[in-house]
Coordinates of N, CA, C and O in Angstrom, one line a residue:
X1 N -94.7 -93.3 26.7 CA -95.6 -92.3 27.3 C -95.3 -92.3 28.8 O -95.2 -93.3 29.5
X2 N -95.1 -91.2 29.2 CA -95.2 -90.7 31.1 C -96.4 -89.9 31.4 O -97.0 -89.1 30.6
X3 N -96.7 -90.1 32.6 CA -97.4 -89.3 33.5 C -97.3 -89.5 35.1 O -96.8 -90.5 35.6
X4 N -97.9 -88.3 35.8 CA -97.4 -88.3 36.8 C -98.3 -86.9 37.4 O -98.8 -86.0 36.7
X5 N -98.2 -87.2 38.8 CA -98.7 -86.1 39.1 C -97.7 -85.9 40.9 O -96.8 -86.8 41.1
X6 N -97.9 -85.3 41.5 CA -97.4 -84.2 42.1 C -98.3 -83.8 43.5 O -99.4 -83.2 43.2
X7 N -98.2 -83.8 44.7 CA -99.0 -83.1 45.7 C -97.8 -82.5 47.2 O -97.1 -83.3 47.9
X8 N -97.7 -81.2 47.5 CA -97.2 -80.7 48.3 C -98.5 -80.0 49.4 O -99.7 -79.6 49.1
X9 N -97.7 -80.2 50.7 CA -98.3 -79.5 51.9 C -97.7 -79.0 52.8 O -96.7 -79.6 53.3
X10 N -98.3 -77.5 53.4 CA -96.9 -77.0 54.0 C -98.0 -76.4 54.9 O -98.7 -75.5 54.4
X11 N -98.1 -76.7 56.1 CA -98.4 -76.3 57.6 C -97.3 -75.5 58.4 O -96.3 -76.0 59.0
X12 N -97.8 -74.1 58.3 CA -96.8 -73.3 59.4 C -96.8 -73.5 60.6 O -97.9 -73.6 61.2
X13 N -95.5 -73.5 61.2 CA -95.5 -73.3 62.5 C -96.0 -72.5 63.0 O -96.1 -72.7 64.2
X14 N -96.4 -71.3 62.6 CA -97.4 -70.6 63.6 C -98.8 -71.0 63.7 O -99.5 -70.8 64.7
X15 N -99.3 -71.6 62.8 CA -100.6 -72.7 62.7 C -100.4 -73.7 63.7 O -101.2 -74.1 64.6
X16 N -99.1 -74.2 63.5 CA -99.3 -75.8 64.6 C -99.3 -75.0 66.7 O -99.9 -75.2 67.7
X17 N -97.9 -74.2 66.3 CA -97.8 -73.5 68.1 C -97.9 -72.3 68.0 O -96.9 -71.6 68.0
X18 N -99.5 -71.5 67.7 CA -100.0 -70.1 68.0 C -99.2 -69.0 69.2 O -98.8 -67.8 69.2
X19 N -99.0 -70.1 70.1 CA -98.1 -69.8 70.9 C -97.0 -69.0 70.8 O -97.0 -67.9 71.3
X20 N -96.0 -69.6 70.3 CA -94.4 -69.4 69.9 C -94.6 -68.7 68.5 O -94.1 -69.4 67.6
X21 N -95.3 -67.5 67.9 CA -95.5 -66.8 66.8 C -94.2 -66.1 66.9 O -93.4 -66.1 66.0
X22 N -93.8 -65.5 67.8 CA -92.2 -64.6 68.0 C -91.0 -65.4 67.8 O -89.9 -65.0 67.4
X23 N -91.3 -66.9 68.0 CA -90.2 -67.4 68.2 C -90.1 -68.2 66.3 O -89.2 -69.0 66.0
X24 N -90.8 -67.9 65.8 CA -90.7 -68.6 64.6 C -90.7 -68.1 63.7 O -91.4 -67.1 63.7
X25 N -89.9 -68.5 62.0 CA -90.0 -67.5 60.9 C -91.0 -68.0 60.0 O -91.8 -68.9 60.3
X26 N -90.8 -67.5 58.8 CA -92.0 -67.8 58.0 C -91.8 -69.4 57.5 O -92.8 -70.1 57.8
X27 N -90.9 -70.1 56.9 CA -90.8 -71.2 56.4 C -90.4 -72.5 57.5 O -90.0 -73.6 57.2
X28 N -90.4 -72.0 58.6 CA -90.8 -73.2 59.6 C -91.7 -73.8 59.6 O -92.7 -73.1 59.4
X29 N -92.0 -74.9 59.7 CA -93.5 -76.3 60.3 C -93.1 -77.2 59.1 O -92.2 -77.4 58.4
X30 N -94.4 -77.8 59.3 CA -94.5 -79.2 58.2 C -94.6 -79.1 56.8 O -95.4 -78.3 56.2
X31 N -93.7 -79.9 56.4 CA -94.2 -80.4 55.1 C -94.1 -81.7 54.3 O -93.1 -82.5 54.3
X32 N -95.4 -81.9 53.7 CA -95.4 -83.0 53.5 C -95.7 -83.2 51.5 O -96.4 -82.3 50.9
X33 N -95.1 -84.5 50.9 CA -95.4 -84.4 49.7 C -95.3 -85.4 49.2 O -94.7 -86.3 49.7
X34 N -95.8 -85.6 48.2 CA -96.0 -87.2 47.3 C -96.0 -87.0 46.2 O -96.8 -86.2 45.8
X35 N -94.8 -87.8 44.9 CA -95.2 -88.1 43.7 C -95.4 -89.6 43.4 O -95.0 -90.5 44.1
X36 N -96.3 -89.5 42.0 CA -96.3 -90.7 41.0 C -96.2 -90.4 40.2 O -96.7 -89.4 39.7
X37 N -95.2 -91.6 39.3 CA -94.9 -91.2 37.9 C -95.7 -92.7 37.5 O -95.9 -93.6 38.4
X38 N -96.1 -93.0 35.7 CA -96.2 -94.0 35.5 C -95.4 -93.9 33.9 O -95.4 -92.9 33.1
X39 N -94.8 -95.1 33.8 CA -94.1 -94.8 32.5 C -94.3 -96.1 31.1 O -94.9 -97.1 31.4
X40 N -93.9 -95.9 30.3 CA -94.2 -97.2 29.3 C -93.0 -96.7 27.9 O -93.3 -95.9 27.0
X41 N -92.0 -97.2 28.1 CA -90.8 -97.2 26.8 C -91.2 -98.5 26.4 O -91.1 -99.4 27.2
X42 N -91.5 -98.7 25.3 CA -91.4 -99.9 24.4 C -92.3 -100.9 25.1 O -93.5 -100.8 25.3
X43 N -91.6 -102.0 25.5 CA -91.9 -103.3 26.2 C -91.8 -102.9 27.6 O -92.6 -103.5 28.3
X44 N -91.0 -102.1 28.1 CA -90.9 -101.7 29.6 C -91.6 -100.7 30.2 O -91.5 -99.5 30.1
X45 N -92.4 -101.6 31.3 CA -93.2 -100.7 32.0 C -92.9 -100.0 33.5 O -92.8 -100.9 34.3
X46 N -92.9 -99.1 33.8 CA -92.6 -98.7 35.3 C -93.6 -97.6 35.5 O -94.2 -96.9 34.7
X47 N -93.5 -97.7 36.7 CA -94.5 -96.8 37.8 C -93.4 -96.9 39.3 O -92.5 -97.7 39.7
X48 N -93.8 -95.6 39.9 CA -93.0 -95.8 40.9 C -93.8 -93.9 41.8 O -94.0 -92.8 41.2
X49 N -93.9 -94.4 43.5 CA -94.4 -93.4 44.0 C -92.9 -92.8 45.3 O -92.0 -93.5 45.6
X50 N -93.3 -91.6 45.9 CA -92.3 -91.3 46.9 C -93.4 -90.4 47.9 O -94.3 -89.6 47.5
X51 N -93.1 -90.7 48.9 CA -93.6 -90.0 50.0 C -92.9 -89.3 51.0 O -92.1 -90.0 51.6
X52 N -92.8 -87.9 51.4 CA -92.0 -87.4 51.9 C -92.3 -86.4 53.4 O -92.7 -85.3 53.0
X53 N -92.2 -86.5 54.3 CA -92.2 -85.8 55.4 C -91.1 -84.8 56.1 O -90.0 -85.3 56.1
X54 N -91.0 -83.3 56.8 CA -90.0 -82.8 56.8 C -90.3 -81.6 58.0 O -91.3 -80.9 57.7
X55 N -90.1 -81.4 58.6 CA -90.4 -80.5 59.8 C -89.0 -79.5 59.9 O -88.0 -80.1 60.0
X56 N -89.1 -77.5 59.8 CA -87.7 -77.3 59.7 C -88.0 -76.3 61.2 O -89.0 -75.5 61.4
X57 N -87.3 -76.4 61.8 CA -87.1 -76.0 63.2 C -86.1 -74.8 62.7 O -85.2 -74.9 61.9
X58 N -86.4 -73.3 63.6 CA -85.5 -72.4 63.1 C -84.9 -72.0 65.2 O -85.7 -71.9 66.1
X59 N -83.4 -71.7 65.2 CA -83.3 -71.7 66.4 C -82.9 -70.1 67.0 O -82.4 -69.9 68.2
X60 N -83.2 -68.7 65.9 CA -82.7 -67.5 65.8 C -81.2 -68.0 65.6 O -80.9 -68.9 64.8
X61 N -80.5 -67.2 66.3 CA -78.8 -67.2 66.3 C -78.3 -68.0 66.7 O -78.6 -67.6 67.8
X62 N -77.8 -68.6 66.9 CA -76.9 -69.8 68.3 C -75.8 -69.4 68.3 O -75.7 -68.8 69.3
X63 N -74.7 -69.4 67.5 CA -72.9 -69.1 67.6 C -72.9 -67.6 67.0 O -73.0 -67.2 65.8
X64 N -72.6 -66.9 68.0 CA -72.0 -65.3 67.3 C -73.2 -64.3 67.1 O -73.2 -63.1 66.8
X65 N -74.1 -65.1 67.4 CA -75.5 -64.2 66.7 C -75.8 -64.2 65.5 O -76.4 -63.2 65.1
X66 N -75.3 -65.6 64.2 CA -75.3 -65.5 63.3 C -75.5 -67.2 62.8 O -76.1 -67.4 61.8
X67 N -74.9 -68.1 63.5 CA -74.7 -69.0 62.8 C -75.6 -70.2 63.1 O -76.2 -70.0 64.2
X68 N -76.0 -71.3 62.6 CA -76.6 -72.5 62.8 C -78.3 -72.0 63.0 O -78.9 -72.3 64.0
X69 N -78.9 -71.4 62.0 CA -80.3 -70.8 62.6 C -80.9 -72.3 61.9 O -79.8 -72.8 61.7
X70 N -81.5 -72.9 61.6 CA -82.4 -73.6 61.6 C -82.2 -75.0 60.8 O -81.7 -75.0 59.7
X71 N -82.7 -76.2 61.4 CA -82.8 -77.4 60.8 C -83.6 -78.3 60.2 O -84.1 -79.0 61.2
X72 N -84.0 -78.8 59.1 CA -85.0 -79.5 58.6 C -85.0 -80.7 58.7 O -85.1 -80.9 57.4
X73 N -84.9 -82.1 59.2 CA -84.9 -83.2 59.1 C -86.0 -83.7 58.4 O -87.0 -83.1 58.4
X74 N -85.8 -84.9 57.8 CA -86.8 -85.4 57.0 C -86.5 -86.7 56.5 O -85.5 -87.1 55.9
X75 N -87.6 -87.5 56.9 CA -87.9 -89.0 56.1 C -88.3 -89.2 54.5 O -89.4 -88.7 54.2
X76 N -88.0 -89.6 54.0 CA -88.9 -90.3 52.5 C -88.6 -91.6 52.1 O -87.5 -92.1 52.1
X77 N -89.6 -92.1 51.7 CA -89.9 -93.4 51.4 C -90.8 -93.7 49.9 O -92.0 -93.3 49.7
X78 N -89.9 -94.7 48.9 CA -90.0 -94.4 47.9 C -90.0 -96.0 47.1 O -89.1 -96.7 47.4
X79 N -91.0 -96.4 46.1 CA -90.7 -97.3 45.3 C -90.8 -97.4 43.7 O -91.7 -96.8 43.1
X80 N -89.9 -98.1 43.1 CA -90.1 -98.3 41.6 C -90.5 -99.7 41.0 O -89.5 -100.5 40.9
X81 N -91.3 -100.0 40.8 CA -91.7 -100.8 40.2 C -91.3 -101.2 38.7 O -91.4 -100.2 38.1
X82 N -91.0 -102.2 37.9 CA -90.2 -102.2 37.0 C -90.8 -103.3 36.6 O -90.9 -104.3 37.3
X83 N -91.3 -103.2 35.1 CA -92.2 -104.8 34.4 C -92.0 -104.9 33.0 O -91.4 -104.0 32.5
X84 N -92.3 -105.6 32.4 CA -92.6 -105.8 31.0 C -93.9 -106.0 30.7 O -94.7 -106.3 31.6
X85 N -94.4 -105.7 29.0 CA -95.8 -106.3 28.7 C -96.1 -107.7 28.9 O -95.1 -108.4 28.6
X86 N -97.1 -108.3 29.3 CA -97.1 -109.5 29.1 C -97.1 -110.4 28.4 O -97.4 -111.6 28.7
X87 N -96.6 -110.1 26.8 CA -96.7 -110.8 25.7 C -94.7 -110.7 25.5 O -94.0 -111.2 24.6
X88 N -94.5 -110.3 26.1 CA -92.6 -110.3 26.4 C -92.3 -111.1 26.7 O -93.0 -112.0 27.2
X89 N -90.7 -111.3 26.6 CA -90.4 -112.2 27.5 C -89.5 -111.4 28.6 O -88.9 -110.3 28.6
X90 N -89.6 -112.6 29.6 CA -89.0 -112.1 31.1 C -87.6 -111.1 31.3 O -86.5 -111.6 31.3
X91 N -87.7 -109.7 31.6 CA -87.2 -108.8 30.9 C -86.0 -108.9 32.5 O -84.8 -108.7 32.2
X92 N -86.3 -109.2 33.8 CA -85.6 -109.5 34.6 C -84.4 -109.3 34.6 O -84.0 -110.4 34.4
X93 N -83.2 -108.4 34.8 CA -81.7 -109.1 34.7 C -80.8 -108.8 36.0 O -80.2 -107.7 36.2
X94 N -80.7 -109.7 36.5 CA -78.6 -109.1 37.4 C -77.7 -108.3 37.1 O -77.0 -107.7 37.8
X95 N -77.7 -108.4 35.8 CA -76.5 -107.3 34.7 C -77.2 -106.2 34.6 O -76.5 -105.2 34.3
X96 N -78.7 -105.9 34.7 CA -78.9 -104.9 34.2 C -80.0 -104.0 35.5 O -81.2 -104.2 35.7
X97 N -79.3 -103.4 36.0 CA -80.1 -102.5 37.1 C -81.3 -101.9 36.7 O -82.3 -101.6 37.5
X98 N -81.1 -101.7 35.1 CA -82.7 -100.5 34.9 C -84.0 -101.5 34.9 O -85.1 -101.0 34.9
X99 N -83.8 -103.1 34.9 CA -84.7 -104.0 35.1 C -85.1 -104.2 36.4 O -86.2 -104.7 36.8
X100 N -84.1 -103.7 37.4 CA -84.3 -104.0 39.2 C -85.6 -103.3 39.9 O -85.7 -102.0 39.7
X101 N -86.5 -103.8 40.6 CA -87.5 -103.1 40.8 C -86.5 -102.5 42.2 O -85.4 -102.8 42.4
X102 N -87.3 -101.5 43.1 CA -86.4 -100.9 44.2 C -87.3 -100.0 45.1 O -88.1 -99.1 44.8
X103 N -87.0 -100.4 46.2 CA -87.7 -99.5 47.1 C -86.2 -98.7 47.9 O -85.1 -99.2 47.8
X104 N -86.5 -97.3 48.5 CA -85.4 -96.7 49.1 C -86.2 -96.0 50.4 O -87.3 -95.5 50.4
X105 N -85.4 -96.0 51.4 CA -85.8 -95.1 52.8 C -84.5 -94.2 53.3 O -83.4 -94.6 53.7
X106 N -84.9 -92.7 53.1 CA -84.2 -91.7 53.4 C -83.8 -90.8 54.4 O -84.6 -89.9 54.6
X107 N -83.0 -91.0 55.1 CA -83.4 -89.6 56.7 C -82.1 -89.4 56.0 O -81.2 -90.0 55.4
X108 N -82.7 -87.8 56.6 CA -81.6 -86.6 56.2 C -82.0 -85.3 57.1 O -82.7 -85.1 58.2
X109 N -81.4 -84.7 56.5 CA -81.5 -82.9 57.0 C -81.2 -82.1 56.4 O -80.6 -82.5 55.3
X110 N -81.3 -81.1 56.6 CA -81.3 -79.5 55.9 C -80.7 -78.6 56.8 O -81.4 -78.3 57.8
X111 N -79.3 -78.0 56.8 CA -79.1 -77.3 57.8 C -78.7 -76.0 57.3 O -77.7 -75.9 56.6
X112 N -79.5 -74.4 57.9 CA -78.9 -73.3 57.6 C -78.0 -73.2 58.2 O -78.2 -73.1 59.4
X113 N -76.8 -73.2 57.9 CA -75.5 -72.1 58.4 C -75.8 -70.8 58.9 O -76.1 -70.2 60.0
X114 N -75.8 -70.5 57.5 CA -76.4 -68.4 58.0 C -77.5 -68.1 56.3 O -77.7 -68.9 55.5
X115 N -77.6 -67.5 56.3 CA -78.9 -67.0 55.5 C -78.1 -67.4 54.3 O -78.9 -67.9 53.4
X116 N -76.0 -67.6 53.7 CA -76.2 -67.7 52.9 C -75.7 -69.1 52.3 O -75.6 -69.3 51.1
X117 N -75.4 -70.1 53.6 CA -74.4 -71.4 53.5 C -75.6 -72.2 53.9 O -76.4 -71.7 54.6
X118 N -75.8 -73.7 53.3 CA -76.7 -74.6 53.7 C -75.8 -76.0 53.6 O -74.9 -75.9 52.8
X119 N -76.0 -76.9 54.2 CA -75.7 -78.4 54.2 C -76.6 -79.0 54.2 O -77.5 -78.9 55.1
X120 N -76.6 -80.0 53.1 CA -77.6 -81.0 53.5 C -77.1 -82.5 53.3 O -76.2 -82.9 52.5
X121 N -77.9 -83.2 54.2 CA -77.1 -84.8 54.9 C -78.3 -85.6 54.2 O -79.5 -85.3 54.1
X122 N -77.8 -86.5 53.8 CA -79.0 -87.9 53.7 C -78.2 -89.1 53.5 O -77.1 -89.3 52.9
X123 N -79.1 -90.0 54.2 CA -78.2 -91.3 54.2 C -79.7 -92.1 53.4 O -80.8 -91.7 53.7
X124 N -79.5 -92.7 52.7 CA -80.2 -94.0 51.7 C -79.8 -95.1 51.6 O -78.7 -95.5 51.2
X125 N -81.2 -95.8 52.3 CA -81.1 -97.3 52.5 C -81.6 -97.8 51.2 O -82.8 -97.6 51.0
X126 N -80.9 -98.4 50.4 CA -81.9 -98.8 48.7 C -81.9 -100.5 49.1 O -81.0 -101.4 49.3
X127 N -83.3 -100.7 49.1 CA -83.1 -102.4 48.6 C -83.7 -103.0 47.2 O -84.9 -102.6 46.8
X128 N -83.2 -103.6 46.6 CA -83.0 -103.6 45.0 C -84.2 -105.1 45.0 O -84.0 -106.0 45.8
X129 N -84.9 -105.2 44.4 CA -84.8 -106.8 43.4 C -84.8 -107.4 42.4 O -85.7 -107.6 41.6
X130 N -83.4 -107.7 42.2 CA -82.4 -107.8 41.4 C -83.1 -108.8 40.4 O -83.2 -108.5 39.2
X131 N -83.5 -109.9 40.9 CA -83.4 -110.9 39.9 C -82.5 -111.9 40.6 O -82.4 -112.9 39.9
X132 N -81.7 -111.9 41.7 CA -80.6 -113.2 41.2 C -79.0 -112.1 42.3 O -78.4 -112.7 43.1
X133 N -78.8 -110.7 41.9 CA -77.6 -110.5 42.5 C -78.1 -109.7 43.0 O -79.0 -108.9 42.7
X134 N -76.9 -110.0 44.7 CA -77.3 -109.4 46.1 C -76.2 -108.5 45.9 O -74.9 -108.5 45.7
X135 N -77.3 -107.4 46.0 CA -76.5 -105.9 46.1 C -76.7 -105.4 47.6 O -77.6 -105.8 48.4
X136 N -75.8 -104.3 47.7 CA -75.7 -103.7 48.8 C -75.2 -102.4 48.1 O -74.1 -102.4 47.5
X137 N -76.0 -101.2 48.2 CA -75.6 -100.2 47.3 C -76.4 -98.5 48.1 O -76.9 -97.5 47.6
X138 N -76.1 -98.9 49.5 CA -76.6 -97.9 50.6 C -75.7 -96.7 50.0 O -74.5 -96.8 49.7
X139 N -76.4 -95.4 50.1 CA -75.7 -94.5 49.8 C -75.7 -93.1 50.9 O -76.8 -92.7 50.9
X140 N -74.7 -92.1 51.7 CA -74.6 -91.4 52.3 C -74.5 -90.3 51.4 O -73.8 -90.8 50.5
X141 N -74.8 -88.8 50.9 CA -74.6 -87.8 50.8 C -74.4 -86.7 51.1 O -75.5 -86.3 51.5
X142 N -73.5 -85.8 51.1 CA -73.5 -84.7 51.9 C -73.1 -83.1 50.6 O -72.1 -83.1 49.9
X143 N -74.0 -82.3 50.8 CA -73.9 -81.6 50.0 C -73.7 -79.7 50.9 O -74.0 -79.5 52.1
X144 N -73.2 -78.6 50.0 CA -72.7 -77.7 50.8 C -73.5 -76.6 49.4 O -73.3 -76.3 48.2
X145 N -74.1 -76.3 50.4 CA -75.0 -74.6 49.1 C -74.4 -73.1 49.8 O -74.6 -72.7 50.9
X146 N -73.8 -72.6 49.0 CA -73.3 -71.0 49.0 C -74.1 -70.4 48.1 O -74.1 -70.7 46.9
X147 N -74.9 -69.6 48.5 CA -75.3 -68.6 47.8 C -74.5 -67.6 47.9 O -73.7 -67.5 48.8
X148 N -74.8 -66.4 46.7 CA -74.5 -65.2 47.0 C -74.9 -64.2 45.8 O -74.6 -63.0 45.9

């Protein structure tokens, strides 16, 4: 059995600086969101929540009158919890990661190119508890979106 639920929030930048309404487009300001999942396969129980923060700054044109308009950075912070029933026995393993409980912390970004190229960066700090083996399994990603 799973469940889970789900909450997004998104505060326009024209809500936060009334001010700068010319200087901003529609999907600029905050956003913020949170899931929980809870899960139960067999003997194995997990639950695990993520929290996420993200502010996207738009700058009009910068290069050519066309290029680098707006950037999103963003933190999240995230844990999985990982158990057995308690009539089990100690489900724990070194060998076996899907037993490792784990928390992860993320900064990244979102970067427009132009209306139709995006990059996005995230670096992940994962710390694992393994049971027994010391991992180091930090991961950087860099991804490239073309639409058309």
């Amino acid at each position: 059995s799973r469940y889970g639920f789900g909450v997004d929030y998104f505060l326009a930048a024209k809500s936060l600086f009334p001010r700068w309404k010319k200087n901003v487009r529609k999907q600029d300001g905050l956003r913020l969101g949170f899931q929980y999942i809870n899960a139960e396969d067999g003997d194995l129980l997990r639950d695990g929540w993520y929290t996420q923060a993200s502010y996207r700054f738009s700058f009009g044109k910068l290069v050519g009158n066309r290029y680098f308009r707006s950037i999103e950075p963003l933190v999240r912070y995230g844990v999985l919890n990982v158990d057995v029933r308690d009539d089990a026995p100690s489900f724990r393993q070194p060998s076996l990661p899907g037993t490792w409980d784990r928390q992860a912390l993320t900064i990244g970004a979102l970067l427009e190119v132009t209306g139709d190229i995006f990059m996005k960066f995230e670096y992940v700090m994962n710390n694992e508890d393994s049971g027994g083996a010391d991992v180091n399994n930090d991961e950087m990603l860099i991804q490239l979106l073309l639409t058309f």
